[in-house]
Amino acid sequence: MADEPPASTKPERVALITGSLAEPRLTRIAGEISDASLDPVVVNVGVKVAALMTAEIVERRLKLPEGTDRVLMPGRFRGDLDRLERFFGVPFARGPDEVADLPDYFGQKRRATDLSRHDVTIFAEIVDATVLDIDALLARALFLKGEGADVIDLGCLPDTPFPHLEEAIAALHEAGLKVSVDSFSLEELTRATRAGADYLLSLNETTLDVAKEGPAVPILVPATQGDLDSLCRAVDACLASGQRFYADPILDPIHYGYTASVVRYAELRRRYPDIPILMGIGNVTELTDADTTGINALLMGMISELHIKAVLAVQVSPHCRTAVREFDRARREYFAARQAGALPQGFGGGLMALRDRKPYAASPDDIARLAAEVRDRNFRIDVSEAGIHIYNRDGHHVASEPFALFPHLGVEADGAHAFYLGVEAARAEIAYKLGKRYAQDEGLKWGAAGEIAGSPEEAHRLTFKEAGTTLQAKSAAKTEARAKAGETP
């Protein structure tokens, strides 16, 4: 006992529970993640697939190594963890769904990422607010709030009357929303601030007097395109008078001054280290044929480094329909990364829509070994760099597209099974061609761009976790036949 290190310096001993099929891979990974603070011990409970066990089976079979501090069950284990904690007297938790993700799991747990905080306000514009009635405005505004917007921006159309502007501001306030009004008309901006709007977009050094007409905070812009000095004069005027404001040098479209406008944001921050700056992203996201997740990731990087305090997001074009949601996720991940003094990697991956950093949960050799152990007719589907794998006791087939696999499956007379396999194989093909992680019976994950009500797993209806009506009917028929024959179900 005298030779043991002090308790405070002993590594945490974590029992990694597994079955015989996953044990070799888990043992290899455990060796890779072991270090001075972590002592992972692989425990085979004597079944093929540990995820399928119940809490009762675990209680009967599991023998914990001496000195275990924590037990990690497979991610797909659905037994009662609280019951197991009471029985064994140590904490139990679920790990990641895939063994390959254990290194990331332990790294993230140590870092304990908090995505509840951010320091960027999102303005979300309703570009055609002038022609929408109050009910339509409220519906659109509440949707945008649900996507992550903090301020609803009412976009006024040129030469189009907005007779219900005051009523719209009042209705949005009544719903608990903050409101900005975006107009080229000084008359509309004056009406807006007198009606209690929270922000005005946009004023410059020649129109700044409108801000005196009411409580709205002005967003300042250059008097002419690219004129940073005129913006600075407006900023100086507000600083001198105590008028609250945001300053926006204006982000221009690519090939129409984009790079110069990026430089203006950096120069404005150099001149004024502490003023609140707003960036409108629509000129880049809306006017570029590229997925917005990548564009927003780069823009958020500039916003984070320059400590820009607000962003104006627009989602008019169909390819920008999740811009607000993406920026909400980006501002949280980048804030966490900046606070940690880290690159924006490993903080949730909300902007990883079309690719995954680790697309394959298993190698072709791993899958071949698993396939060789299968003794039943149920098909398993996996994806590796070699292609789409489908296997059961009758064979293991690999191809780059589903049509090449179908002749080997023998399900021509089983419509329900063929349909299920077709859906899963198509999903596997998408994952293989894009480089995304695939897991059978689970929907592909598309980051912030593909979030839905509920988890992808809940949304995925075609699963063997609960048989559909066709398969239920077949199962019931088999059970009835066995009962008639005097067999035990």
Short mmCIF file of C-alpha atoms in Angstrom, two decimals:
data_model
loop_
_atom_site.label_atom_id
_atom_site.label_comp_id
_atom_site.label_asym_id
_atom_site.label_seq_id
_atom_site.Cartn_x
_atom_site.Cartn_y
_atom_site.Cartn_z
CA MET A 1 0.00 0.00 0.00
CA ALA A 2 2.88 2.35 0.78
CA ASP A 3 4.00 2.21 -2.85
CA GLU A 4 0.63 3.37 -4.24
CA PRO A 5 0.52 6.94 -5.58
CA PRO A 6 -1.65 9.46 -3.75
CA ALA A 7 -5.37 9.11 -4.58
CA SER A 8 -5.44 12.51 -6.26
CA THR A 9 -2.88 11.39 -8.85
CA LYS A 10 -4.39 7.99 -9.65
CA PRO A 11 -5.99 7.76 -13.09
CA GLU A 12 -9.75 7.32 -13.26
CA ARG A 13 -10.55 3.66 -13.81
CA VAL A 14 -13.44 3.37 -16.28
CA ALA A 15 -14.94 -0.04 -17.03
CA LEU A 16 -15.88 -0.23 -20.72
CA ILE A 17 -18.64 -2.81 -21.04
CA THR A 18 -18.78 -4.79 -24.26
CA GLY A 19 -19.66 -8.07 -25.90
CA SER A 20 -17.47 -10.50 -27.82
CA LEU A 21 -18.05 -8.95 -31.26
CA ALA A 22 -16.79 -5.50 -30.30
CA GLU A 23 -14.15 -6.56 -27.76
CA PRO A 24 -11.08 -6.63 -30.07
CA ARG A 25 -11.73 -3.12 -31.45
CA LEU A 26 -12.60 -1.74 -28.02
CA THR A 27 -9.43 -3.21 -26.52
CA ARG A 28 -7.33 -1.53 -29.20
CA ILE A 29 -9.02 1.84 -28.68
CA ALA A 30 -8.78 1.56 -24.90
CA GLY A 31 -5.03 1.24 -25.26
CA GLU A 32 -4.94 4.36 -27.41
CA ILE A 33 -6.87 6.57 -24.98
CA SER A 34 -5.20 5.37 -21.80
CA ASP A 35 -3.06 8.06 -20.17
CA ALA A 36 -2.08 9.45 -16.79
CA SER A 37 -5.64 10.56 -16.05
CA LEU A 38 -7.62 7.68 -17.60
CA ASP A 39 -7.36 3.92 -17.04
CA PRO A 40 -9.93 2.27 -19.33
CA VAL A 41 -10.57 -1.41 -18.63
CA VAL A 42 -12.49 -3.51 -21.17
CA VAL A 43 -15.02 -5.88 -19.60
CA ASN A 44 -16.63 -8.57 -21.77
CA VAL A 45 -19.92 -9.62 -20.16
CA GLY A 46 -20.08 -12.87 -22.12
CA VAL A 47 -22.62 -11.96 -24.77
CA LYS A 48 -22.13 -11.15 -28.43
CA VAL A 49 -23.75 -7.69 -28.39
CA ALA A 50 -23.74 -5.89 -25.03
CA ALA A 51 -26.10 -3.15 -26.25
CA LEU A 52 -28.96 -5.66 -26.38
CA MET A 53 -28.74 -6.63 -22.72
CA THR A 54 -31.25 -5.66 -20.05
CA ALA A 55 -30.33 -4.27 -16.64
CA GLU A 56 -31.23 -7.63 -15.13
CA ILE A 57 -28.76 -9.45 -17.37
CA VAL A 58 -26.03 -6.94 -16.52
CA GLU A 59 -26.64 -7.49 -12.81
CA ARG A 60 -26.21 -11.24 -13.28
CA ARG A 61 -23.21 -11.23 -15.57
CA LEU A 62 -21.11 -8.14 -14.89
CA LYS A 63 -18.06 -8.49 -12.64
CA LEU A 64 -16.41 -5.11 -12.16
CA PRO A 65 -12.63 -4.85 -11.89
CA GLU A 66 -11.33 -3.82 -8.50
CA GLY A 67 -11.07 -0.07 -8.08
CA THR A 68 -13.61 0.82 -10.80
CA ASP A 69 -14.57 4.50 -10.56
CA ARG A 70 -17.11 4.60 -13.36
CA VAL A 71 -18.85 2.25 -15.78
CA LEU A 72 -19.49 3.11 -19.42
CA MET A 73 -22.20 1.13 -21.19
CA PRO A 74 -22.56 0.98 -25.00
CA GLY A 75 -24.39 3.99 -26.38
CA ARG A 76 -27.29 1.89 -27.64
CA PHE A 77 -27.81 0.13 -24.30
CA ARG A 78 -31.33 0.95 -23.15
CA GLY A 79 -31.31 -0.56 -19.66
CA ASP A 80 -31.98 1.40 -16.46
CA LEU A 81 -28.71 3.09 -15.49
CA ASP A 82 -30.04 4.31 -12.14
CA ARG A 83 -30.88 0.73 -11.19
CA LEU A 84 -27.37 -0.40 -12.10
CA GLU A 85 -25.80 2.42 -10.10
CA ARG A 86 -27.75 1.35 -7.03
CA PHE A 87 -26.85 -2.31 -7.55
CA PHE A 88 -23.11 -1.85 -8.14
CA GLY A 89 -22.54 1.30 -6.11
CA VAL A 90 -20.61 3.19 -8.83
CA PRO A 91 -21.73 5.71 -11.50
CA PHE A 92 -23.04 4.30 -14.79
CA ALA A 93 -23.27 6.21 -18.08
CA ARG A 94 -23.89 5.58 -21.77
CA GLY A 95 -21.00 6.10 -24.12
CA PRO A 96 -21.13 7.02 -27.80
CA ASP A 97 -23.13 4.85 -30.19
CA GLU A 98 -19.97 3.86 -32.07
CA VAL A 99 -16.81 2.46 -30.51
CA ALA A 100 -14.76 4.59 -32.91
CA ASP A 101 -16.04 7.74 -31.18
CA LEU A 102 -14.67 6.90 -27.72
CA PRO A 103 -11.58 9.13 -28.07
CA ASP A 104 -13.79 12.12 -28.88
CA TYR A 105 -16.22 11.15 -26.12
CA PHE A 106 -13.58 11.26 -23.42
CA GLY A 107 -12.04 14.44 -24.81
CA GLN A 108 -15.40 16.23 -24.85
CA LYS A 109 -16.30 14.99 -21.37
CA ARG A 110 -13.08 16.40 -19.99
CA ARG A 111 -13.70 19.73 -21.70
CA ALA A 112 -17.41 19.78 -20.72
CA THR A 113 -18.47 22.07 -23.56
CA ASP A 114 -21.18 24.57 -22.62
CA LEU A 115 -23.18 25.78 -25.65
CA SER A 116 -25.69 27.79 -23.63
CA ARG A 117 -23.71 31.02 -23.90
CA HIS A 118 -22.91 33.46 -26.69
CA ASP A 119 -22.22 37.16 -27.19
CA VAL A 120 -23.76 37.88 -30.61
CA THR A 121 -27.28 39.23 -31.17
CA ILE A 122 -29.10 37.86 -34.22
CA PHE A 123 -31.35 40.19 -36.23
CA ALA A 124 -33.54 38.18 -38.62
CA GLU A 125 -35.13 40.10 -41.48
CA ILE A 126 -38.62 39.65 -42.88
CA VAL A 127 -37.82 41.17 -46.25
CA ASP A 128 -41.40 41.59 -47.46
CA ALA A 129 -42.93 42.82 -44.22
CA THR A 130 -44.71 45.69 -45.98
CA VAL A 131 -47.05 43.35 -47.90
CA LEU A 132 -47.80 40.92 -45.04
CA ASP A 133 -50.76 41.35 -42.73
CA ILE A 134 -50.36 41.25 -38.95
CA ASP A 135 -51.15 37.55 -38.58
CA ALA A 136 -48.63 36.63 -41.28
CA LEU A 137 -45.98 38.87 -39.73
CA LEU A 138 -46.51 37.32 -36.31
CA ALA A 139 -46.29 33.81 -37.70
CA ARG A 140 -43.06 34.57 -39.57
CA ALA A 141 -41.59 36.40 -36.58
CA LEU A 142 -42.33 33.59 -34.14
CA PHE A 143 -40.82 31.08 -36.56
CA LEU A 144 -37.61 33.13 -36.77
CA LYS A 145 -37.50 33.46 -33.01
CA GLY A 146 -37.72 29.68 -32.80
CA GLU A 147 -34.76 29.46 -35.18
CA GLY A 148 -32.66 31.60 -32.83
CA ALA A 149 -33.43 35.24 -33.72
CA ASP A 150 -33.24 37.83 -30.95
CA VAL A 151 -34.59 40.76 -32.98
CA ILE A 152 -37.16 40.68 -35.79
CA ASP A 153 -36.27 43.10 -38.57
CA LEU A 154 -39.20 44.45 -40.59
CA GLY A 155 -37.93 44.99 -44.13
CA CYS A 156 -39.76 47.79 -45.92
CA LEU A 157 -40.13 47.67 -49.70
CA PRO A 158 -39.27 50.75 -51.81
CA ASP A 159 -42.25 52.75 -53.08
CA THR A 160 -44.65 50.43 -51.22
CA PRO A 161 -46.83 51.90 -48.46
CA PHE A 162 -46.64 50.33 -45.00
CA PRO A 163 -49.86 51.68 -43.42
CA HIS A 164 -49.85 49.09 -40.62
CA LEU A 165 -46.23 49.69 -39.55
CA GLU A 166 -47.20 50.98 -36.11
CA GLU A 167 -49.67 48.13 -35.61
CA ALA A 168 -47.02 45.60 -36.63
CA ILE A 169 -44.49 46.96 -34.12
CA ALA A 170 -47.11 46.86 -31.36
CA ALA A 171 -48.14 43.29 -32.22
CA LEU A 172 -44.56 42.01 -32.19
CA HIS A 173 -43.88 43.76 -28.89
CA GLU A 174 -47.05 42.22 -27.48
CA ALA A 175 -45.64 38.82 -28.46
CA GLY A 176 -42.48 39.59 -26.48
CA LEU A 177 -40.27 40.28 -29.50
CA LYS A 178 -37.76 43.04 -30.10
CA VAL A 179 -38.25 44.89 -33.39
CA SER A 180 -36.04 46.68 -35.87
CA VAL A 181 -37.26 48.48 -38.98
CA ASP A 182 -35.20 48.49 -42.16
CA SER A 183 -36.09 51.18 -44.68
CA PHE A 184 -34.64 53.67 -47.15
CA SER A 185 -37.48 56.03 -46.26
CA LEU A 186 -36.74 58.55 -43.51
CA GLU A 187 -40.49 58.99 -43.06
CA GLU A 188 -40.92 55.27 -42.31
CA LEU A 189 -37.94 55.25 -39.97
CA THR A 190 -39.34 58.27 -38.12
CA ARG A 191 -42.72 56.57 -37.77
CA ALA A 192 -40.98 53.42 -36.57
CA THR A 193 -39.03 55.03 -33.73
CA ARG A 194 -42.03 57.07 -32.65
CA ALA A 195 -44.00 53.82 -32.48
CA GLY A 196 -41.41 52.32 -30.14
CA ALA A 197 -39.23 50.27 -32.48
CA ASP A 198 -36.08 49.01 -30.77
CA TYR A 199 -33.67 49.53 -33.68
CA LEU A 200 -33.49 51.43 -36.99
CA LEU A 201 -31.69 50.21 -40.09
CA SER A 202 -30.01 52.28 -41.32
CA LEU A 203 -28.83 55.84 -40.61
CA ASN A 204 -25.70 57.70 -41.69
CA GLU A 205 -24.04 60.98 -40.80
CA THR A 206 -26.55 62.96 -42.88
CA THR A 207 -29.69 61.28 -41.51
CA LEU A 208 -28.68 60.74 -37.89
CA ASP A 209 -31.20 63.31 -36.62
CA VAL A 210 -33.96 60.72 -37.12
CA ALA A 211 -32.59 58.96 -34.03
CA LYS A 212 -33.72 61.95 -31.95
CA GLU A 213 -37.38 61.26 -32.83
CA GLY A 214 -37.71 58.24 -30.53
CA PRO A 215 -36.01 55.52 -28.49
CA ALA A 216 -34.79 53.26 -31.30
CA VAL A 217 -31.08 52.43 -31.45
CA PRO A 218 -29.71 53.34 -34.90
CA ILE A 219 -27.52 51.06 -36.97
CA LEU A 220 -24.99 53.37 -38.60
CA VAL A 221 -23.74 52.84 -42.17
CA PRO A 222 -21.42 54.77 -44.52
CA ALA A 223 -22.98 57.77 -46.27
CA THR A 224 -21.79 56.31 -49.59
CA GLN A 225 -20.70 52.76 -50.38
CA GLY A 226 -17.30 51.93 -48.94
CA ASP A 227 -16.82 55.34 -47.29
CA LEU A 228 -15.45 54.24 -43.91
CA ASP A 229 -14.55 57.79 -42.89
CA SER A 230 -18.18 58.90 -43.13
CA LEU A 231 -19.19 55.99 -40.92
CA CYS A 232 -16.53 56.98 -38.42
CA ARG A 233 -17.88 60.54 -38.32
CA ALA A 234 -21.33 59.15 -37.49
CA VAL A 235 -19.78 56.98 -34.79
CA ASP A 236 -17.95 59.97 -33.31
CA ALA A 237 -21.18 61.97 -33.25
CA CYS A 238 -22.98 59.24 -31.34
CA LEU A 239 -20.10 58.81 -28.91
CA ALA A 240 -20.07 62.53 -28.25
CA SER A 241 -23.83 62.72 -27.62
CA GLY A 242 -24.16 59.47 -25.71
CA GLN A 243 -26.46 58.00 -28.35
CA ARG A 244 -26.44 54.18 -28.35
CA PHE A 245 -25.72 52.61 -31.76
CA TYR A 246 -24.33 49.74 -33.83
CA ALA A 247 -21.89 50.44 -36.66
CA ASP A 248 -22.05 48.46 -39.91
CA PRO A 249 -19.40 49.05 -42.63
CA ILE A 250 -21.55 46.85 -44.96
CA LEU A 251 -20.39 43.45 -46.22
CA ASP A 252 -20.41 43.59 -50.02
CA PRO A 253 -21.05 40.68 -52.44
CA ILE A 254 -18.18 38.67 -53.88
CA HIS A 255 -16.67 40.38 -56.97
CA TYR A 256 -18.38 43.62 -55.95
CA GLY A 257 -16.07 44.73 -53.17
CA TYR A 258 -16.21 41.76 -50.81
CA THR A 259 -12.52 41.68 -49.84
CA ALA A 260 -12.34 45.45 -49.37
CA SER A 261 -15.44 45.32 -47.17
CA VAL A 262 -13.87 42.62 -44.99
CA VAL A 263 -10.88 44.91 -44.53
CA ARG A 264 -13.23 47.73 -43.50
CA TYR A 265 -14.59 45.68 -40.61
CA ALA A 266 -11.07 45.01 -39.37
CA GLU A 267 -10.12 48.67 -39.76
CA LEU A 268 -13.23 49.85 -37.93
CA ARG A 269 -12.38 47.57 -35.02
CA ARG A 270 -8.78 48.84 -35.04
CA ARG A 271 -9.99 52.44 -34.83
CA TYR A 272 -12.65 51.71 -32.22
CA PRO A 273 -11.68 48.73 -30.03
CA ASP A 274 -14.87 48.74 -27.98
CA ILE A 275 -17.84 49.95 -30.06
CA PRO A 276 -20.69 47.57 -30.96
CA ILE A 277 -20.51 46.46 -34.60
CA LEU A 278 -23.18 44.72 -36.69
CA MET A 279 -22.56 42.64 -39.80
CA GLY A 280 -25.25 41.94 -42.40
CA ILE A 281 -24.52 38.58 -44.05
CA GLY A 282 -27.18 38.50 -46.78
CA ASN A 283 -25.00 40.01 -49.52
CA VAL A 284 -22.73 36.98 -49.26
CA THR A 285 -25.04 34.12 -48.28
CA GLU A 286 -27.93 35.06 -50.57
CA LEU A 287 -25.80 36.03 -53.56
CA THR A 288 -23.41 33.05 -53.62
CA ASP A 289 -24.27 29.60 -54.96
CA ALA A 290 -22.78 27.67 -52.06
CA ASP A 291 -24.12 25.93 -49.00
CA THR A 292 -24.56 28.44 -46.22
CA THR A 293 -23.07 26.30 -43.45
CA GLY A 294 -19.54 26.78 -44.77
CA ILE A 295 -20.05 30.46 -45.56
CA ASN A 296 -21.50 31.11 -42.13
CA ALA A 297 -18.62 29.25 -40.49
CA LEU A 298 -16.10 31.63 -42.09
CA LEU A 299 -18.18 34.74 -41.40
CA MET A 300 -18.62 33.65 -37.80
CA GLY A 301 -14.86 33.29 -37.54
CA MET A 302 -14.42 36.94 -38.49
CA ILE A 303 -17.24 37.97 -36.16
CA SER A 304 -15.66 36.06 -33.29
CA GLU A 305 -12.15 37.41 -33.81
CA LEU A 306 -13.33 41.03 -34.19
CA HIS A 307 -15.83 40.72 -31.35
CA ILE A 308 -18.68 41.87 -33.59
CA LYS A 309 -21.79 42.03 -31.42
CA ALA A 310 -24.66 41.56 -33.89
CA VAL A 311 -25.47 39.91 -37.19
CA LEU A 312 -28.32 40.58 -39.61
CA ALA A 313 -29.37 37.31 -41.25
CA VAL A 314 -31.67 36.91 -44.23
CA GLN A 315 -33.23 33.70 -45.51
CA VAL A 316 -35.01 34.60 -48.73
CA SER A 317 -33.36 32.25 -51.21
CA PRO A 318 -34.32 28.60 -50.61
CA HIS A 319 -30.67 27.66 -50.21
CA CYS A 320 -30.45 30.08 -47.26
CA ARG A 321 -33.53 28.81 -45.45
CA THR A 322 -31.58 27.75 -42.34
CA ALA A 323 -29.24 30.76 -42.11
CA VAL A 324 -30.63 31.99 -38.78
CA ARG A 325 -30.49 28.53 -37.23
CA GLU A 326 -26.93 28.04 -38.45
CA PHE A 327 -25.77 31.34 -37.01
CA ASP A 328 -27.43 30.57 -33.70
CA ARG A 329 -25.41 27.35 -33.51
CA ALA A 330 -22.25 29.02 -34.81
CA ARG A 331 -22.31 31.82 -32.25
CA ARG A 332 -22.50 29.27 -29.43
CA GLU A 333 -19.79 26.94 -30.70
CA TYR A 334 -17.38 29.76 -31.53
CA PHE A 335 -17.96 31.47 -28.18
CA ALA A 336 -17.13 28.21 -26.39
CA ALA A 337 -14.04 27.71 -28.57
CA ARG A 338 -12.83 31.28 -28.00
CA GLN A 339 -13.34 31.00 -24.25
CA ALA A 340 -11.33 27.78 -24.31
CA GLY A 341 -8.60 29.38 -26.43
CA ALA A 342 -9.16 26.66 -29.00
CA LEU A 343 -9.83 26.13 -32.67
CA PRO A 344 -13.53 25.72 -33.53
CA GLN A 345 -13.16 21.94 -33.61
CA GLY A 346 -14.88 19.48 -31.32
CA PHE A 347 -17.49 21.89 -30.00
CA GLY A 348 -20.55 20.13 -31.36
CA GLY A 349 -20.07 20.17 -35.14
CA GLY A 350 -23.34 21.97 -35.78
CA LEU A 351 -22.04 23.34 -39.08
CA MET A 352 -20.84 19.95 -40.33
CA ALA A 353 -23.78 19.29 -42.64
CA LEU A 354 -22.51 17.44 -45.71
CA ARG A 355 -19.38 15.83 -44.27
CA ASP A 356 -18.31 14.19 -41.03
CA ARG A 357 -14.82 14.45 -39.64
CA LYS A 358 -14.88 10.68 -38.98
CA PRO A 359 -17.24 9.24 -41.58
CA TYR A 360 -16.55 5.56 -40.92
CA ALA A 361 -17.25 3.79 -37.65
CA ALA A 362 -15.41 0.66 -38.76
CA SER A 363 -12.78 -0.41 -41.28
CA PRO A 364 -13.47 -2.96 -44.03
CA ASP A 365 -11.52 -5.55 -42.01
CA ASP A 366 -13.55 -4.82 -38.88
CA ILE A 367 -16.79 -5.28 -40.81
CA ALA A 368 -15.55 -8.48 -42.46
CA ARG A 369 -14.72 -9.92 -39.05
CA LEU A 370 -18.17 -9.00 -37.71
CA ALA A 371 -19.83 -10.47 -40.80
CA ALA A 372 -18.03 -13.76 -40.28
CA GLU A 373 -19.53 -14.02 -36.78
CA VAL A 374 -23.15 -13.52 -37.84
CA ARG A 375 -25.27 -16.65 -37.54
CA ASP A 376 -28.75 -15.40 -38.39
CA ARG A 377 -30.59 -14.21 -41.50
CA ASN A 378 -31.07 -10.59 -40.40
CA PHE A 379 -29.25 -8.18 -42.70
CA ARG A 380 -26.71 -5.75 -41.27
CA ILE A 381 -25.69 -2.69 -43.24
CA ASP A 382 -22.46 -0.74 -42.74
CA VAL A 383 -20.42 1.80 -44.66
CA SER A 384 -16.64 1.96 -44.95
CA GLU A 385 -14.16 3.45 -47.38
CA ALA A 386 -14.67 0.29 -49.45
CA GLY A 387 -18.35 1.02 -50.03
CA ILE A 388 -21.73 -0.19 -48.75
CA HIS A 389 -21.60 -3.48 -46.85
CA ILE A 390 -24.62 -5.74 -46.42
CA TYR A 391 -24.28 -9.10 -44.72
CA ASN A 392 -25.99 -11.90 -42.86
CA ARG A 393 -25.20 -15.58 -42.28
CA ASP A 394 -25.57 -16.26 -46.00
CA GLY A 395 -22.97 -13.82 -47.26
CA HIS A 396 -21.17 -10.49 -47.13
CA HIS A 397 -21.49 -8.16 -50.13
CA VAL A 398 -19.87 -4.81 -50.84
CA ALA A 399 -20.74 -2.30 -53.56
CA SER A 400 -20.77 1.43 -54.21
CA GLU A 401 -24.49 1.61 -55.00
CA PRO A 402 -27.62 -0.33 -53.88
CA PHE A 403 -28.61 -1.78 -57.26
CA ALA A 404 -25.45 -3.86 -57.31
CA LEU A 405 -26.40 -5.35 -53.94
CA PHE A 406 -30.03 -6.22 -54.53
CA PRO A 407 -29.50 -9.41 -56.65
CA HIS A 408 -27.65 -10.99 -53.68
CA LEU A 409 -30.35 -10.41 -51.07
CA GLY A 410 -33.09 -12.83 -52.04
CA VAL A 411 -35.98 -10.64 -50.89
CA GLU A 412 -37.87 -10.44 -54.17
CA ALA A 413 -40.95 -12.05 -52.62
CA ASP A 414 -40.83 -10.05 -49.37
CA GLY A 415 -42.06 -6.56 -50.20
CA ALA A 416 -41.80 -5.10 -46.69
CA HIS A 417 -38.26 -6.36 -46.22
CA ALA A 418 -37.20 -5.24 -49.69
CA PHE A 419 -38.62 -1.77 -49.06
CA TYR A 420 -36.81 -1.49 -45.74
CA LEU A 421 -33.50 -2.61 -47.24
CA GLY A 422 -33.97 -0.22 -50.15
CA VAL A 423 -34.43 2.74 -47.84
CA GLU A 424 -31.45 1.79 -45.68
CA ALA A 425 -29.22 1.05 -48.67
CA ALA A 426 -30.12 4.40 -50.24
CA ARG A 427 -29.26 6.16 -47.00
CA ALA A 428 -26.00 4.25 -46.84
CA GLU A 429 -25.20 5.30 -50.42
CA ILE A 430 -25.72 8.96 -49.55
CA ALA A 431 -23.43 8.59 -46.54
CA TYR A 432 -20.78 6.78 -48.60
CA LYS A 433 -20.73 9.34 -51.41
CA LEU A 434 -20.75 12.40 -49.15
CA GLY A 435 -18.47 11.05 -46.44
CA LYS A 436 -21.00 11.00 -43.62
CA ARG A 437 -21.42 8.66 -40.68
CA TYR A 438 -24.01 5.94 -41.27
CA ALA A 439 -25.71 3.83 -38.61
CA GLN A 440 -28.39 1.31 -39.54
CA ASP A 441 -31.92 2.26 -38.42
CA GLU A 442 -30.88 5.84 -37.70
CA GLY A 443 -31.36 8.94 -39.81
CA LEU A 444 -28.31 10.72 -41.21
CA LYS A 445 -27.33 13.74 -39.16
CA TRP A 446 -27.11 17.03 -41.06
CA GLY A 447 -25.99 19.39 -38.28
CA ALA A 448 -27.89 22.63 -37.78
CA ALA A 449 -28.97 22.58 -41.44
CA GLY A 450 -31.06 19.45 -40.97
CA GLU A 451 -32.46 19.77 -37.47
CA ILE A 452 -36.02 18.55 -37.12
CA ALA A 453 -38.63 18.31 -34.41
CA GLY A 454 -37.28 15.50 -32.28
CA SER A 455 -34.15 13.52 -32.90
CA PRO A 456 -33.26 11.92 -36.23
CA GLU A 457 -33.75 8.56 -34.53
CA GLU A 458 -37.33 9.42 -33.57
CA ALA A 459 -38.05 10.70 -37.05
CA HIS A 460 -36.76 7.54 -38.71
CA ARG A 461 -39.85 5.36 -38.99
CA LEU A 462 -38.44 2.39 -40.91
CA THR A 463 -36.61 0.48 -38.24
CA PHE A 464 -36.39 -3.01 -36.89
CA LYS A 465 -36.52 -1.60 -33.37
CA GLU A 466 -40.28 -1.87 -33.68
CA ALA A 467 -41.71 -3.99 -36.45
CA GLY A 468 -44.16 -2.44 -38.88
CA THR A 469 -47.66 -3.77 -39.38
CA THR A 470 -46.65 -6.17 -42.15
CA LEU A 471 -43.88 -7.76 -40.13
CA GLN A 472 -46.02 -7.73 -37.00
CA ALA A 473 -48.71 -9.64 -38.88
CA LYS A 474 -46.16 -12.20 -40.06
CA SER A 475 -44.81 -12.59 -36.54
CA ALA A 476 -48.30 -13.01 -35.14
CA ALA A 477 -49.12 -15.63 -37.78
CA LYS A 478 -45.97 -17.58 -36.94
CA THR A 479 -46.73 -17.43 -33.22
CA GLU A 480 -50.28 -18.67 -33.82
CA ALA A 481 -49.05 -21.51 -36.01
CA ARG A 482 -46.55 -22.60 -33.36
CA ALA A 483 -49.25 -22.50 -30.69
CA LYS A 484 -51.49 -24.71 -32.77
CA ALA A 485 -48.62 -27.14 -33.24
CA GLY A 486 -48.04 -27.23 -29.50
CA GLU A 487 -44.67 -25.40 -29.67
CA THR A 488 -43.52 -22.94 -27.03
CA PRO A 489 -43.19 -19.42 -28.50
#
